[in-house]
PDB file of C-alpha atoms in Angstrom:
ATOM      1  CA  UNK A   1     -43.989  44.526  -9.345  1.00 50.00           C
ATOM      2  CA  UNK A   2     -47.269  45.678  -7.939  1.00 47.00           C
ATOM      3  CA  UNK A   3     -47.471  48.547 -10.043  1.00 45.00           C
ATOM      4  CA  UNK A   4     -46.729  46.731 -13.254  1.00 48.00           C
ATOM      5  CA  UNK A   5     -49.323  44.007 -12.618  1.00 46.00           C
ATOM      6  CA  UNK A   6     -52.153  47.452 -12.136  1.00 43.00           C
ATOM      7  CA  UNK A   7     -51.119  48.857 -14.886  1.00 45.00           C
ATOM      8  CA  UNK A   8     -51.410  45.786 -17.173  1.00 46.00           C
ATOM      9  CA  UNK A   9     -54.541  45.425 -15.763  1.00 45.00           C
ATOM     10  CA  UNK A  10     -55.537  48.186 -16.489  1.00 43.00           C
ATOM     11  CA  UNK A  11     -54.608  48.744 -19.914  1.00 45.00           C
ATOM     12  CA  UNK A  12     -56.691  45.471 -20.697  1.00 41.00           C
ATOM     13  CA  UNK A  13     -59.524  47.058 -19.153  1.00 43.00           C
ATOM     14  CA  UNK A  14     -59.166  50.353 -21.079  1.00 45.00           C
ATOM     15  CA  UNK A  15     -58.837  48.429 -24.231  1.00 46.00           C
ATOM     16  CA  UNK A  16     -62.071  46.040 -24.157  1.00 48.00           C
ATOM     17  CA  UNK A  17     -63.954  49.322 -24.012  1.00 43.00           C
ATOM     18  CA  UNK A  18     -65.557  49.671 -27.742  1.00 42.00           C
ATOM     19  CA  UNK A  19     -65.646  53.245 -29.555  1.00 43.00           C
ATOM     20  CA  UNK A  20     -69.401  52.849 -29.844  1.00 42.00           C
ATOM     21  CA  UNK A  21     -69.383  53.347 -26.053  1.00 43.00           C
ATOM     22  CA  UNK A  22     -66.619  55.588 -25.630  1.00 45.00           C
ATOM     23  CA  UNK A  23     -68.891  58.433 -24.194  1.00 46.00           C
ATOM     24  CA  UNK A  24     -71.241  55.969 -21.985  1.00 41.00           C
ATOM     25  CA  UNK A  25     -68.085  55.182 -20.129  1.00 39.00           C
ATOM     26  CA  UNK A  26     -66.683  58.605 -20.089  1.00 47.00           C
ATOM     27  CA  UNK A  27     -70.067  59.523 -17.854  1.00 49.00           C
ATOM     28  CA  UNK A  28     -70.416  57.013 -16.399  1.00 44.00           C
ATOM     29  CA  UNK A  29     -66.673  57.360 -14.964  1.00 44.00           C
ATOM     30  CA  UNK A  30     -67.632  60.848 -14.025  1.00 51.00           C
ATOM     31  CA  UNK A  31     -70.074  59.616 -11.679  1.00 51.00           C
ATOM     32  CA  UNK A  32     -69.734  59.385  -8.401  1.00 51.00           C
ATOM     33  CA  UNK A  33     -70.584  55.727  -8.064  1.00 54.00           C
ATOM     34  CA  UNK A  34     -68.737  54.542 -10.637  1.00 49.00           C
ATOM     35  CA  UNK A  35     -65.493  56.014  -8.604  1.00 56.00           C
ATOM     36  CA  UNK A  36     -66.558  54.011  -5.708  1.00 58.00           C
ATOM     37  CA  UNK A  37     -66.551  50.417  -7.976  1.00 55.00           C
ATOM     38  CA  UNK A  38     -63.453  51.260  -9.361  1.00 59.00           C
ATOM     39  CA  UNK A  39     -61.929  52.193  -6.039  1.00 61.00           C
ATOM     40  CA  UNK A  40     -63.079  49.123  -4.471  1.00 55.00           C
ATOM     41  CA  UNK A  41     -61.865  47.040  -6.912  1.00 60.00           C
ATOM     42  CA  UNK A  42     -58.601  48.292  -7.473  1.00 63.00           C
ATOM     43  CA  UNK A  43     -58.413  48.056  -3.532  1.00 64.00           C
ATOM     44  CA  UNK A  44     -59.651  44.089  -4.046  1.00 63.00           C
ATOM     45  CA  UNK A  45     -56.759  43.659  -6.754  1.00 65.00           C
ATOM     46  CA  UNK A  46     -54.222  44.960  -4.893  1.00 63.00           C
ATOM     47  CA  UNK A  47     -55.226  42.830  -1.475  1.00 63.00           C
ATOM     48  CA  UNK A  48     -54.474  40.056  -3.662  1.00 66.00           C
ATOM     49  CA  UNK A  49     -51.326  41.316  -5.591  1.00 66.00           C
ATOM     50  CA  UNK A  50     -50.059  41.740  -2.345  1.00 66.00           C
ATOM     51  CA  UNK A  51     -51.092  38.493  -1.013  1.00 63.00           C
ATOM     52  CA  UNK A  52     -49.503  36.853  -4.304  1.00 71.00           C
ATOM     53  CA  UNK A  53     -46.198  38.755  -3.900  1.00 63.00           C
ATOM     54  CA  UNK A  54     -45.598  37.514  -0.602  1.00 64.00           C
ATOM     55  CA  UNK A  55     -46.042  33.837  -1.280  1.00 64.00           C
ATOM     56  CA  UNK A  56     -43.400  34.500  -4.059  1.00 65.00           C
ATOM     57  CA  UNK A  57     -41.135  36.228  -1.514  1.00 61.00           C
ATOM     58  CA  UNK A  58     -41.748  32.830   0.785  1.00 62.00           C
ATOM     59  CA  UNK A  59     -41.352  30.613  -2.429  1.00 63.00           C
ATOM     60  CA  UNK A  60     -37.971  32.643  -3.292  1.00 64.00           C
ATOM     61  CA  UNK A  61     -36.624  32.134   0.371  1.00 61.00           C
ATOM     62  CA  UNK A  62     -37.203  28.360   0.123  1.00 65.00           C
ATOM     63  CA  UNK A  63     -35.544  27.474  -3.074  1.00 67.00           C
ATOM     64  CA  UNK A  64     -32.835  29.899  -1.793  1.00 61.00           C
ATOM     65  CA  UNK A  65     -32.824  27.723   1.152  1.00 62.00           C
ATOM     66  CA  UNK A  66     -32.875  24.116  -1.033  1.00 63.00           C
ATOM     67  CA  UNK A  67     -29.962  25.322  -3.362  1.00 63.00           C
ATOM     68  CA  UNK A  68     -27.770  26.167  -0.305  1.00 63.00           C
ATOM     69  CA  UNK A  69     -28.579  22.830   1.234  1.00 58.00           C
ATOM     70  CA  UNK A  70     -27.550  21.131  -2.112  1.00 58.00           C
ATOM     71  CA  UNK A  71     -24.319  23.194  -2.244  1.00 58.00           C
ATOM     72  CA  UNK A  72     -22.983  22.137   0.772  1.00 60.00           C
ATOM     73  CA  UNK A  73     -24.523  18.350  -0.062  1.00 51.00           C
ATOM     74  CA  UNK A  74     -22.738  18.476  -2.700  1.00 47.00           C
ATOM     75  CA  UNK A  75     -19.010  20.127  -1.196  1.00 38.00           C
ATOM     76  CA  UNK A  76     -18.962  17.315   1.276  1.00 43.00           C
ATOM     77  CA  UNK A  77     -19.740  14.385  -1.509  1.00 34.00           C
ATOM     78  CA  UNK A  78     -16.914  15.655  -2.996  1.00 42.00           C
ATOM     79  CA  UNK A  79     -14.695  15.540   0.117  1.00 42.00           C
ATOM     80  CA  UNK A  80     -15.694  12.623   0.386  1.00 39.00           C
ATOM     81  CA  UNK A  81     -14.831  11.193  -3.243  1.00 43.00           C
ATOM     82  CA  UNK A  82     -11.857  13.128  -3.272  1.00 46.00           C
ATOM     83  CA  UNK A  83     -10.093  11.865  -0.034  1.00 48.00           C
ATOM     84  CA  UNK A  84      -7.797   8.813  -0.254  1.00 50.00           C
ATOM     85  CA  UNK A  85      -9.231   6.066   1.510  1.00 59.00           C
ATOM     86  CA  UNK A  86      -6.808   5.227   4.996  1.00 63.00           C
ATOM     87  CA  UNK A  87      -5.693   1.973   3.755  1.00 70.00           C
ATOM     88  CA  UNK A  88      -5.989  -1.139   6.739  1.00 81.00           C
ATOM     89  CA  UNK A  89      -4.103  -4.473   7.507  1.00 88.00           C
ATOM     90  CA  UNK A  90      -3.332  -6.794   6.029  1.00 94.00           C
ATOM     91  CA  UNK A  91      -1.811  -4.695   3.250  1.00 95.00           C
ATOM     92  CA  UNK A  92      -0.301  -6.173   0.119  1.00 93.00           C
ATOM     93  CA  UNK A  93       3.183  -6.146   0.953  1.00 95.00           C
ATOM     94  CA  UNK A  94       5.228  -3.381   3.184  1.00 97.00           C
ATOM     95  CA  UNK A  95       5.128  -0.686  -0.218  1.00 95.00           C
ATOM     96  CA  UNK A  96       1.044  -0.714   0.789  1.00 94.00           C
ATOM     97  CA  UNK A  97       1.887   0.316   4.428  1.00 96.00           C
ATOM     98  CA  UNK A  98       1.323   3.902   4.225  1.00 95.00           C
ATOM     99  CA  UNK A  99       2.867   5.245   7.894  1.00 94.00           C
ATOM    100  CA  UNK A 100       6.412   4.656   6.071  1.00 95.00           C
ATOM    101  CA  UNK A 101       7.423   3.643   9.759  1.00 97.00           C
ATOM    102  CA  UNK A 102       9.557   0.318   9.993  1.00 98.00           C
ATOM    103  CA  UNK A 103       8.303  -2.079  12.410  1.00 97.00           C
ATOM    104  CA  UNK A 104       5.573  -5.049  12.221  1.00 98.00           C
ATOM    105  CA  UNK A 105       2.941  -5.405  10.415  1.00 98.00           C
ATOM    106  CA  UNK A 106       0.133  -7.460   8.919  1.00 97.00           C
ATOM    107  CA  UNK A 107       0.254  -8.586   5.175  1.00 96.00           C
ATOM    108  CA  UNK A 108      -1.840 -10.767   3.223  1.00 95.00           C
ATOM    109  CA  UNK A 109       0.013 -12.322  -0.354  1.00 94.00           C
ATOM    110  CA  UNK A 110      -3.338 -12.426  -1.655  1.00 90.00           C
ATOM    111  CA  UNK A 111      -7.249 -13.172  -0.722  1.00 88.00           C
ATOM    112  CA  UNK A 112      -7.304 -17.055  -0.694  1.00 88.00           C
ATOM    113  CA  UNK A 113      -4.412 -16.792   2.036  1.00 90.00           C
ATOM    114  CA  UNK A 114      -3.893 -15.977   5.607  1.00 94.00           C
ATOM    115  CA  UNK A 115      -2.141 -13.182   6.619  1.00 96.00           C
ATOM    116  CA  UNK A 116       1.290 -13.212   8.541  1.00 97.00           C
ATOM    117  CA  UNK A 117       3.374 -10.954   9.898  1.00 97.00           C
ATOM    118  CA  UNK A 118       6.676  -8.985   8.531  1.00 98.00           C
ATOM    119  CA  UNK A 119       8.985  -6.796   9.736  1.00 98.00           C
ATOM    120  CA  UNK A 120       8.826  -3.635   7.291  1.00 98.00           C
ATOM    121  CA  UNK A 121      12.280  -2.106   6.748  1.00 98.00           C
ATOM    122  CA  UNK A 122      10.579   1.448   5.448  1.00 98.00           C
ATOM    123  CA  UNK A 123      13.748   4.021   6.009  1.00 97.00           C
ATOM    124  CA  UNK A 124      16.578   2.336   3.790  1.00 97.00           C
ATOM    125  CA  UNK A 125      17.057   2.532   0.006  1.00 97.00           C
ATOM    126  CA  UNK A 126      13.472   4.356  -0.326  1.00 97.00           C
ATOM    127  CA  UNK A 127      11.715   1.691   1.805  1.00 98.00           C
ATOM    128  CA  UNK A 128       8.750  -0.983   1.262  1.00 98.00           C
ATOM    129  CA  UNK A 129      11.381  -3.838   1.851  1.00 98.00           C
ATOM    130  CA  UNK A 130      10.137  -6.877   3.960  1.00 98.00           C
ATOM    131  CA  UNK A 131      12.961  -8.430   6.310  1.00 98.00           C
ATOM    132  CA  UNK A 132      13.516 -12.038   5.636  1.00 98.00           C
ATOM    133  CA  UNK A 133      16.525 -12.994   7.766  1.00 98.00           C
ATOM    134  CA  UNK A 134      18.227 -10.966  10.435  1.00 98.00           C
ATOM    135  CA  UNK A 135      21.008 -11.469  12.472  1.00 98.00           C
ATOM    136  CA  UNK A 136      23.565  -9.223  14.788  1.00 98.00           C
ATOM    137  CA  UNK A 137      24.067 -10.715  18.415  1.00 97.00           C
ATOM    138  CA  UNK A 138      23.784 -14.262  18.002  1.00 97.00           C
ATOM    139  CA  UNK A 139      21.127 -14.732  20.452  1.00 97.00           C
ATOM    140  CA  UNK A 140      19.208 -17.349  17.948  1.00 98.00           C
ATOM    141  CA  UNK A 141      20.285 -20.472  17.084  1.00 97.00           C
ATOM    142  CA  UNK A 142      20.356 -20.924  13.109  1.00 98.00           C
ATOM    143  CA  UNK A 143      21.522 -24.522  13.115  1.00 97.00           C
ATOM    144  CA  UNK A 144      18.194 -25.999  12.357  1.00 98.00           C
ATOM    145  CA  UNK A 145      16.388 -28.535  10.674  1.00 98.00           C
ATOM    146  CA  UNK A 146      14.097 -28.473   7.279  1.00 98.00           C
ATOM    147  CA  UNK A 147      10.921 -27.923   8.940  1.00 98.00           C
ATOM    148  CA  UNK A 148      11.828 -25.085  11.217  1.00 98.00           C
ATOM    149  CA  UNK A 149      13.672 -23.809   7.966  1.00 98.00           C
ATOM    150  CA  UNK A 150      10.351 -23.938   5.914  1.00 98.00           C
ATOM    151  CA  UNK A 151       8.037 -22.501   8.932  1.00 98.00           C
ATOM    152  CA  UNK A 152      10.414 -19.710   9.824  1.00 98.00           C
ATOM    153  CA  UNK A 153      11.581 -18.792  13.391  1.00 98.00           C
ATOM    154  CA  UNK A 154      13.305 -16.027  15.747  1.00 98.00           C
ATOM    155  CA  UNK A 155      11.112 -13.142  16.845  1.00 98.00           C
ATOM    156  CA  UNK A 156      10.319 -10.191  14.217  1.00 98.00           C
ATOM    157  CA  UNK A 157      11.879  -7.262  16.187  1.00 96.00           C
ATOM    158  CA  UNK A 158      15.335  -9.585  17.147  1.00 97.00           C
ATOM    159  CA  UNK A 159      16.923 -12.016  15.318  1.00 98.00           C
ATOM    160  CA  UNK A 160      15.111 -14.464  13.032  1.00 98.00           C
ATOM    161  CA  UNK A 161      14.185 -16.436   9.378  1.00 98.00           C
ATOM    162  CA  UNK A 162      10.758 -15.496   8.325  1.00 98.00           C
ATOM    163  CA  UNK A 163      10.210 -19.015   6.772  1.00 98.00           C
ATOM    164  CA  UNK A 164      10.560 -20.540   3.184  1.00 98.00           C
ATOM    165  CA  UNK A 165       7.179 -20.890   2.401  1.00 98.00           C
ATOM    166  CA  UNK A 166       6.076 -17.538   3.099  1.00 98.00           C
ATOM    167  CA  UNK A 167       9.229 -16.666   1.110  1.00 98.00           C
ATOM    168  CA  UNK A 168       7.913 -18.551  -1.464  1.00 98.00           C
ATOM    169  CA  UNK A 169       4.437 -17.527  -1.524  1.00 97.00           C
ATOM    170  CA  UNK A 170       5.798 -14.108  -1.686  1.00 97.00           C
ATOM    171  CA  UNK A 171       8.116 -14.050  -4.587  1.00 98.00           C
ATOM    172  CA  UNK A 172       5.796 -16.708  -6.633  1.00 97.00           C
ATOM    173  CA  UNK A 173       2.964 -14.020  -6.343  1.00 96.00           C
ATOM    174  CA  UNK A 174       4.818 -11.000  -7.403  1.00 96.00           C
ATOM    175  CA  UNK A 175       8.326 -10.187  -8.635  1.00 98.00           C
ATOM    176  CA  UNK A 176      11.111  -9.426  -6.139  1.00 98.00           C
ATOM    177  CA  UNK A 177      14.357  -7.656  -5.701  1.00 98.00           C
ATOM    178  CA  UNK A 178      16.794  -8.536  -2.782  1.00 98.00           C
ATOM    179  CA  UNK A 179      19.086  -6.311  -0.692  1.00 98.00           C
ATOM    180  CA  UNK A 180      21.901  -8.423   1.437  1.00 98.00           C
ATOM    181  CA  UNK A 181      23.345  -5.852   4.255  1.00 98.00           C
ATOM    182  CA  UNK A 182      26.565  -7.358   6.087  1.00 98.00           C
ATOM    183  CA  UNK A 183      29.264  -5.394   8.208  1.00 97.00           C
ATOM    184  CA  UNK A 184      32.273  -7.747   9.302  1.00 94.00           C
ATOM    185  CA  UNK A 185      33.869  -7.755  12.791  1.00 92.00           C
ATOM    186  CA  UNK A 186      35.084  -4.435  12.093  1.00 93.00           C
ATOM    187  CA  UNK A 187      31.833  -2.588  11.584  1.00 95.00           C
ATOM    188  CA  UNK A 188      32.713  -2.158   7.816  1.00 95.00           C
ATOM    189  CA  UNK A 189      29.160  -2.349   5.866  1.00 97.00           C
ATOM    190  CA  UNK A 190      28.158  -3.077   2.374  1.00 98.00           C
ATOM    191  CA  UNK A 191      25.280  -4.427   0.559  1.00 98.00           C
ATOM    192  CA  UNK A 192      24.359  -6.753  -2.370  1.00 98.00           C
ATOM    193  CA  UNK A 193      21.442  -6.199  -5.267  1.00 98.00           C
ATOM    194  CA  UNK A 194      20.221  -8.654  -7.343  1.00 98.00           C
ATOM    195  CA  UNK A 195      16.934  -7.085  -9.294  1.00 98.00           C
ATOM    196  CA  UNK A 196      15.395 -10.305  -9.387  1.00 98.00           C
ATOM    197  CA  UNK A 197      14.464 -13.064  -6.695  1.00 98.00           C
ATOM    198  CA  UNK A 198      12.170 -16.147  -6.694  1.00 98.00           C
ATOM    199  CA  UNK A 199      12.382 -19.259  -5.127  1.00 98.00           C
ATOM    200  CA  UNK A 200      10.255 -22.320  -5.570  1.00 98.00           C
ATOM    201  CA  UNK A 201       7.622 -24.596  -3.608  1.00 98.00           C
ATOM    202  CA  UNK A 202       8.384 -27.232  -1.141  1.00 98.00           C
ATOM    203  CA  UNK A 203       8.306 -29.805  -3.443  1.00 98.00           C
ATOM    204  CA  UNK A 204      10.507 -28.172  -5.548  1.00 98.00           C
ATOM    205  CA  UNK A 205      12.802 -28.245  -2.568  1.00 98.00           C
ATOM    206  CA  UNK A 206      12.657 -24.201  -1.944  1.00 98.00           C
ATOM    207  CA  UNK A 207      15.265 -23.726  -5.479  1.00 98.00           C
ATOM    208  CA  UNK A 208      16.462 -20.502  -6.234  1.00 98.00           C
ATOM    209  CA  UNK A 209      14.631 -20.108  -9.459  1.00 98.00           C
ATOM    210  CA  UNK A 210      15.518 -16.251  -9.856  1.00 98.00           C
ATOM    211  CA  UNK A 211      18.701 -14.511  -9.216  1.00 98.00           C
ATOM    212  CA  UNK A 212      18.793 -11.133 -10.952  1.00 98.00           C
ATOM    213  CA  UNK A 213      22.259  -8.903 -11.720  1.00 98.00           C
ATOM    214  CA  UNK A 214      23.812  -8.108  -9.281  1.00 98.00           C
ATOM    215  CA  UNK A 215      24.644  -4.500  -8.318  1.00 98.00           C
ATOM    216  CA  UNK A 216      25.989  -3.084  -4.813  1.00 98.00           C
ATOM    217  CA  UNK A 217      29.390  -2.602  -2.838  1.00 98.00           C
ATOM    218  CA  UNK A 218      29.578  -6.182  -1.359  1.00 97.00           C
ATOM    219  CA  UNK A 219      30.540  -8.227  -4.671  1.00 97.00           C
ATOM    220  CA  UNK A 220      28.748 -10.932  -5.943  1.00 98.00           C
ATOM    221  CA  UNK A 221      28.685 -14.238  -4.068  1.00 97.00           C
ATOM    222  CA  UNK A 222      25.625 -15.994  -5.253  1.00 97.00           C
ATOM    223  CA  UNK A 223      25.408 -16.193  -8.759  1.00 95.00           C
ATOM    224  CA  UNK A 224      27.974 -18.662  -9.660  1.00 93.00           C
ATOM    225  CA  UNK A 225      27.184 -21.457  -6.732  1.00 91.00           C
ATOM    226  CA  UNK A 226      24.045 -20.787  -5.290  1.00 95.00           C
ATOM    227  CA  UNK A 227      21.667 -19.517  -8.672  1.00 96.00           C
ATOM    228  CA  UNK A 228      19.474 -22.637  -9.514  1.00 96.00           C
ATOM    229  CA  UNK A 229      20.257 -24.578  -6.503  1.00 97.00           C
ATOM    230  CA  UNK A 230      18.055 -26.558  -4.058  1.00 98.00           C
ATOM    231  CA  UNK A 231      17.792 -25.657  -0.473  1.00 98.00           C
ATOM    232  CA  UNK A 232      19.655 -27.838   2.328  1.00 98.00           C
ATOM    233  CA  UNK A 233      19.330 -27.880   5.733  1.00 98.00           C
ATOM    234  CA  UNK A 234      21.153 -30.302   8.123  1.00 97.00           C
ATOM    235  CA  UNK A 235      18.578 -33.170   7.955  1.00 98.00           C
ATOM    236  CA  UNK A 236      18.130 -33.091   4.372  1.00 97.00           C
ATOM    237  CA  UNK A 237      20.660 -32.306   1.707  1.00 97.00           C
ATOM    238  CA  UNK A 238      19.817 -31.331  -1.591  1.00 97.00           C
ATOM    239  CA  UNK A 239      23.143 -30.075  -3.059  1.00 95.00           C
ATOM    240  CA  UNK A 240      23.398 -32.687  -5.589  1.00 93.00           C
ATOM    241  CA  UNK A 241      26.740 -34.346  -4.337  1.00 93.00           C
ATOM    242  CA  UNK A 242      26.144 -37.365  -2.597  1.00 90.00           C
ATOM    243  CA  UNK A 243      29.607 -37.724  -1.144  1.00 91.00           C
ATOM    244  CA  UNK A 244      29.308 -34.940   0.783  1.00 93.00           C
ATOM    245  CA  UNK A 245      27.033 -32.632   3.086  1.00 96.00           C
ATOM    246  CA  UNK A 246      27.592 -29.044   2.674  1.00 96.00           C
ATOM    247  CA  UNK A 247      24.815 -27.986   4.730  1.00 97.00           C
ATOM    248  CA  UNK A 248      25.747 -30.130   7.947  1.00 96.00           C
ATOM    249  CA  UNK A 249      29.582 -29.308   7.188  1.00 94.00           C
ATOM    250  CA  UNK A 250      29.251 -25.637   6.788  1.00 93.00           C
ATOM    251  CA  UNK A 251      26.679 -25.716   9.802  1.00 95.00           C
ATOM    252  CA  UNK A 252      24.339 -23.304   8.161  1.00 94.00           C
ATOM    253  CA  UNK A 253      21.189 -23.934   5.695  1.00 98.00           C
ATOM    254  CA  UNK A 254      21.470 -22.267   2.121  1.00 98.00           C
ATOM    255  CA  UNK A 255      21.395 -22.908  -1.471  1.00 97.00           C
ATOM    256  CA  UNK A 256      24.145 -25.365  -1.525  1.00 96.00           C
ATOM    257  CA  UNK A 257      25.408 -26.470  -5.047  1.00 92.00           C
ATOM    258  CA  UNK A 258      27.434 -29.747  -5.828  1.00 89.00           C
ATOM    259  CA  UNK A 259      30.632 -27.266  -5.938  1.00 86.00           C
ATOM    260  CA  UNK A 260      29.669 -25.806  -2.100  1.00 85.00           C
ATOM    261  CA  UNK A 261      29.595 -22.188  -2.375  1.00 85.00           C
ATOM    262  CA  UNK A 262      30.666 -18.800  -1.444  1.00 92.00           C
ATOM    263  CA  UNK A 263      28.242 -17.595   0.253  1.00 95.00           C
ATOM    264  CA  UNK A 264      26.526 -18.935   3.977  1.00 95.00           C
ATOM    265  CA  UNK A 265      24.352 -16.599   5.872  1.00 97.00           C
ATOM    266  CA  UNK A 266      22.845 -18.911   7.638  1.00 98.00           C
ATOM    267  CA  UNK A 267      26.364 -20.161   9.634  1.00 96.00           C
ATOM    268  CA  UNK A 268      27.445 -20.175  12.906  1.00 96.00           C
ATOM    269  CA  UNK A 269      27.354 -16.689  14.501  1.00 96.00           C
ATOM    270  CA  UNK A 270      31.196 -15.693  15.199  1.00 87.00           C
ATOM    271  CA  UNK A 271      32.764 -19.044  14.889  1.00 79.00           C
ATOM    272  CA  UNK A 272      35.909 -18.311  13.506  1.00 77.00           C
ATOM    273  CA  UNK A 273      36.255 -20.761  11.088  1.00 82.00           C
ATOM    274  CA  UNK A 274      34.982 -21.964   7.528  1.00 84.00           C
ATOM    275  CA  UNK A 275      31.709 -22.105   9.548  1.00 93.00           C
ATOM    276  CA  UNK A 276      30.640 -19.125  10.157  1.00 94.00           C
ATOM    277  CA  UNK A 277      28.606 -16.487   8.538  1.00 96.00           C
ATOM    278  CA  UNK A 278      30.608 -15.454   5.840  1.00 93.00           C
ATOM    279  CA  UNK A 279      30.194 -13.334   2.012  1.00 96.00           C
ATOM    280  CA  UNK A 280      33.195 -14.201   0.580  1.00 94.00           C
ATOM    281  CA  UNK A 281      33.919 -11.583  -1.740  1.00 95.00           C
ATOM    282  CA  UNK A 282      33.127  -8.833   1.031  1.00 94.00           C
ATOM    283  CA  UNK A 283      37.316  -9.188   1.699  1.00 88.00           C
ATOM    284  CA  UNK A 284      38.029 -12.438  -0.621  1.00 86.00           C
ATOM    285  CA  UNK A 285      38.021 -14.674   1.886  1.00 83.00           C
ATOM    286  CA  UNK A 286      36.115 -16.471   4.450  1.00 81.00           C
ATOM    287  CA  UNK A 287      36.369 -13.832   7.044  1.00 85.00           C
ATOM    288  CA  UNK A 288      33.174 -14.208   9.389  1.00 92.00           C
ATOM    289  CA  UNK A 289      30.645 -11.925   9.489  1.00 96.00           C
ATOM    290  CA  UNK A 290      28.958  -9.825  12.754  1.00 96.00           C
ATOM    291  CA  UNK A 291      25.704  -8.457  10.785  1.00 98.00           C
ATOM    292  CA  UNK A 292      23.819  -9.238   7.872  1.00 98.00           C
ATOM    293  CA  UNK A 293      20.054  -8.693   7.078  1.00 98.00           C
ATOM    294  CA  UNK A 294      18.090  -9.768   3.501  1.00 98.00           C
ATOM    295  CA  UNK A 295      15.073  -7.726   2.579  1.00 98.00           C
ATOM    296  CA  UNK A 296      12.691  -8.444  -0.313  1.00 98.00           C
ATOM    297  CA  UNK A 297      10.549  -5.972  -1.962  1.00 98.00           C
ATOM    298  CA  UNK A 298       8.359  -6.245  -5.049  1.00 97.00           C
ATOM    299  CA  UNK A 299       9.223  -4.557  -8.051  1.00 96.00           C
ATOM    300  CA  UNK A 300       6.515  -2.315  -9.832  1.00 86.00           C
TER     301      UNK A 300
END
């Protein structure tokens, strides 16, 4: 670069020269001082040629320096933007919980309410289901009254009712499906679907507004006498027949109808009678049952 910058130099030199003093210059550049002035300067020009071309060497290293610096500014902005965020409780429902390991966890319906907890059934029929009544061993009494009904009770990892209201709150928000699971004294198991499932508030006495189609091994034992009806509990019947009690006969809170029902999940555990937990078209009778488990999960 040095070399170019001389020889510009020097061609503008050589060119300012007019003909009229064309031979002036010629002697005068055969003279012994005039090779001394030219040396000197040409020794002057290059000090500072050289002194230029190393600030631009500096100059070069720095933005070298600055566009590395913004490379890797920029690779980590992008790891940044491009990694999911790690989502935290309370999450949505048990499809948010993204471990896909059952257990118990924090979920909020929405932001104006307090978060409870759920037991998150995340290994069966693709997962994301919430557990709203359990029971295999008997070990909690089910026999209960409106308000323990509406509140919810048992203990999340054993047997329990996770509670009307939240039930409510829950289906109200979003749409649901519901699963049934039962085996009978012989460890025979099957399952009910219904692809929709609401129920109402409190003062609408907890109905069962939604009861989708059913699908599923178990047969259908809902639709017909429990679809539209009013919960009941022992201390308060709502099954529109005011000779009779079905909740406090059948000894088990449900969706009672005027015409009883098939169905009573909520019965005496291993009774042996018309009171226990029973799905009657699991055999087509009233044959008690050992397990049965409802899950909930909102559709998409």
């Amino acid at each position: 670069m040095k070399l170019t910058i001389c020889f510009l130099l020097f061609c503008v030199l050589y060119a300012g020269a007019t003909t009229k003093s064309m031979d002036i210059v010629d002697g005068a550049l055969q003279t012994p001082e005039a090779d001394g002035i030219m040396g000197f300067g040409l020794e002057l020009l290059l000090t500072k040629l050289e002194h230029i071309d190393q600030k631009l060497l500096e100059l070069q290293i720095q933005i070298k320096d600055i566009q590395q610096k913004m490379a890797n500014g920029q690779c980590d902005y992008q790891k940044t933007t491009t990694t999911p965020r790690l989502k935290l409780p309370p999450f949505a429902s048990c499809k948010d919980e993204p471990s896909k390991v059952s257990g118990v966890y924090l979920i909020r319906v929405n932001n104006n309410s307090a978060p409870f907890s759920v037991f998150c059934e995340q290994e069966k029929f693709e997962g994301g289901w919430i557990v709203m009544q359990h029971r295999f061993n008997g070990s909690v009494d089910f026999y209960r009254n409106w308000a323990d009904y509406r509140d919810g009770f048992g203990q999340l990892n054993s047997e329990f009712w996770l509670g009307l209201e939240r039930i409510h709150q829950l289906t109200t928000a979003r749409k649901h499906e519901i699963i049934i699971e039962m085996k009978d004294l012989n460890g025979i198991y099957k399952y009910a679907h219904y692809n929709a499932f609401e129920i109402g508030s409190e003062s609408e006495q907890y109905r069962l507004k939604d009861l989708g189609s059913y699908d599923g091994t178990a047969g259908d034992s809902m639709t017909q006498y429990n679809k539209g009806a009013k919960f009941s509990t022992r201390d308060r019947d709502n099954d529109g027949r005011s000779t009779f009690h079905f909740a406090e006969h059948y000894k088990g809170a449900w969706w009672y109808r005027s015409g009883g029902g098939s169905s009573n999940l909520n019965g005496l555990y291993k009774n042996s009678s018309f009171t226990s937990i029973r799905w009657y078209t699991l055999k087509n009778g009233y044959q008690e049952l050992s397990f049965t488990r409802m899950l909930i999960r909102e559709l998409d």
